[in-house]
Amino acid sequence: MLRTTLRNVLAHKARLVMTALAVCLGVAFVSGTLVFADSSAAAYRAAASKNFADVAVTVTPKDPPPGSAAHQRTSVLDDALVRKLTDVPGVAAVRPSVDGSAVLSAADGAPLRAGKSWANLAAAYVPGKDGKDSRYPLVKGHAPRNGGELAVDSGTAAAGGFRIGDTVTLATDGPVLTKRLVGLVTTEDSRVVAGGTLALFDKATAQQLFASPGHYTGIDLSAAPGTDQFALSDRVGAVLPADRAEATSGSAQAAQQAGYLDTLTRGYTKLPLVFAGVSLFIGSFLIVNTFTMLVTRRTREIALLRAIGASRRQVVRSVLAEAALLGLAASVAGFLLGLGIASVLPDILSTAQDTLPNGPLVIGPRPVMAALGVGVGVTVLAAWLPSRRAAGIAPVEAMRSADQAPSPGRSRLRGVVGLVLLVLAAGLLVSLTGAKDASVENLQGAMLGCGILAVSMIVLAPLLAGPVIRLTGRLTGRFGVTGRLARENALRDPRRTAATASALMISTALVAGLAVIGNSTGQALDRQAAAGLGADYVISTRTPTTGIDPAAVTRVSGTSGVRTAAAIADSTLFTGGKVQQISGIDPAAVDAVMRLHFLNGSAKDLGPGRIAVSGTLAREHGLSTGGRLTARMGLGQAFQQYTVVGVYQDNPVARDALGARAEVQKTGFLPGSAQRILVRTDSGATSQTLANGLRTAVGNNPLLKVQDRSELVHEAAGTMGNLLVLMYGLLAIGLVITSLGIVNTLAMSVSERTREIGVLRAIGMDRAGIRRMVRLESLTVAAFGTLLGLVGGVFGAWAVGALANGALTQYSLVLPWGTLLLICLLSLVIGAVAAVVPARRAASLSPLRAVAEA
């Protein structure tokens, strides 16, 4: 049986290549993603290890307890502690550091890495006895010597377009600063290696910005030769104030930093894994279909094996062994292809503002085992049903035709199971649409419903093939005899047609569903971005911990062309275990910069202890004008009762609740500062000159954004970018695997119908007619899969999208007709292209040889 299995593999290698390619794609994405993840983590660890290579112990301050006195909140890391640590046995050198965060503006004014505080590293250049800081080797210029000078690393200079002598604009956490660039350095800091920026100040300036004069944010200690860093860490910890500072070994610090960066960038591996899952799922249909056709083709062969003594178990093992060999070959090829994917992923996923580390590929046991497990496992699992069917062939089948129609009982059972699953899926999805709540539980239920819907469509596909193909066959019938023959060929074996079309059906359903959800969500975000906004410009912070100082608000108000500039303070509102958002504004400015539709009450009575709430918050707590809400505004505050002075329709500008700015401003991340400025112009118009004036008024601060209404809409639409990438990626994968399936099916179909094609040629059909017949058959199969996929995808998108209406009030179902039409055209093109080789092969058959073939 083993020799028979090997001969079967070699005998059908051309047909199995198509199936192996589908498995190869999935394995390549899985193994490539895992190798990429391991290699990136190793690169981060290597960078962190270099950064802490000469650091044995790091001393950092502990967070003071809430409500502690002012002297307790001051860092204990000062020059006195530095001198004390120098005397600890085993300490070779003590190097204090002052670290913080600073966002730089590039030469063209664009902020570098704004909004990602971990990537905007700022530090003090602290020279040692030799006048150099070993952490930041100088490559050009000199180190900063006073408050007006700055040094950056070479990568930051390249990204920002900086040169020695340039004036650099930056911000730490407040007003804009300008410094003269005097030096370029290199660094092994893993945060910078991961694509971050680095700004270096002199020690006094850094202390003023990130600590306090004479104090530090950390102290690095190097060990004398032969000193164990963990023992040194214990000795250092013994001399520190236990409640105000702690000591950490350098290796632990490096591992912690590498792990932190690995967590931040872990999302990069999710998209390739999604593609891998889709490839393997869709490819499994191709595997099932291929082995089903092979078993059908070899009915007499298997029956003869059974007649000469082969048991059912041997037949099953023979087919599964054939699948395992195929999966093994595909896994090896897929793993090699995956190495190529892993090598280019850093360049594909990196941008000018967000780079990933480069390093050697790390091939561990996990990707290898995953490649073998996934490739062989999926192939063997998909071949299991055909193997069982092969084992059920009785010896007497050797005397019958190879083509056997499925029994009526099996068809009825398939219909019953498919209808039950369809009703179950439809009932679950329809029941969730009434919830309009995008909670995790409801989304999981919707995903389960979509999964059951996909399974029901797969089960019912052979039964739907007849009526659907007869309906679409009216179009192919216009091509005369060849069109009618193509339709009848597609109807000859509905199971085979359905299995071939299932790959296209699933990929089309996924892409169509994502396209509908993406288009509907994108348009809802567009509408919501400007809904409720009466202002013409919005000045906002890029991070929640950044504030706009009152002086900037005053300058904005005095800008030419500005009628009203209303400062908005944002904070949190804790209500019964739920965290809400509250915005503070001067009551007199509400009507000028916001478009609030009050269901009852108004905003004119806002003041201390008096707030307005959104309709959703009012429903959750049963509130109306005059009611009282027990809540806590901001962190560290006490619960108190607030009087509701109005209930307004949900508004993204006003958030969940609206209060007086003087009260809300006291409880924000940065008390006394605002987070947004809503600007109303004299004429209601916007211009580049006015926008530049507003940027000048806020000091061209890279931590702040100045956007008009159209820019807000564009920014909201940009959030759908990942979904569009996913959608088109899934479409490409689905079309590639579908084309392989159609080529495989048609090639085997042509081989089975050799005599039939010979008869057609003998009675007068020319080669062009044969080619046209095969192409139309391919188009019929593609149209069948596309039609079912579109129906299932749109229905699933409607059900899932209905849940978003609770979180996105502007959401409504909007079909992207252009995208759906493009999907249909691409599917039909793939059907036509996939038929080229089988059609040419069919047309090249000699009529006499074909008719004579037994």
XYZ file of C-alpha atoms in Angstrom, residues 464-491 497 773 776-785 787 828:
42
model
C -28.391 25.588 -4.505
C -26.103 24.929 -7.466
C -28.942 23.590 -9.631
C -31.438 26.462 -9.415
C -28.793 29.212 -9.297
C -26.805 27.894 -12.274
C -30.003 27.348 -14.284
C -30.855 30.997 -13.582
C -27.422 32.341 -14.511
C -27.270 29.815 -17.359
C -29.698 31.975 -19.293
C -26.807 34.321 -19.925
C -24.407 31.583 -21.039
C -27.214 30.106 -23.150
C -26.938 33.167 -25.390
C -23.647 31.726 -26.661
C -25.522 28.891 -28.336
C -24.591 25.226 -28.047
C -21.302 25.911 -26.236
C -23.119 27.952 -23.576
C -25.740 25.250 -23.005
C -23.046 22.560 -22.800
C -21.091 24.688 -20.281
C -24.191 24.980 -18.110
C -24.901 21.265 -18.260
C -21.266 20.443 -17.445
C -21.465 22.661 -14.346
C -24.703 20.909 -13.330
C -19.209 22.628 -8.605
C -17.267 25.873 -23.675
C -18.039 29.531 -19.999
C -18.109 26.613 -17.577
C -15.430 28.341 -15.507
C -17.367 31.623 -15.579
C -20.513 29.796 -14.498
C -18.768 28.326 -11.463
C -17.209 31.700 -10.597
C -20.549 33.498 -10.937
C -22.233 30.944 -8.681
C -19.654 31.371 -5.913
C -23.421 35.442 -6.064
C -15.343 36.724 -13.323
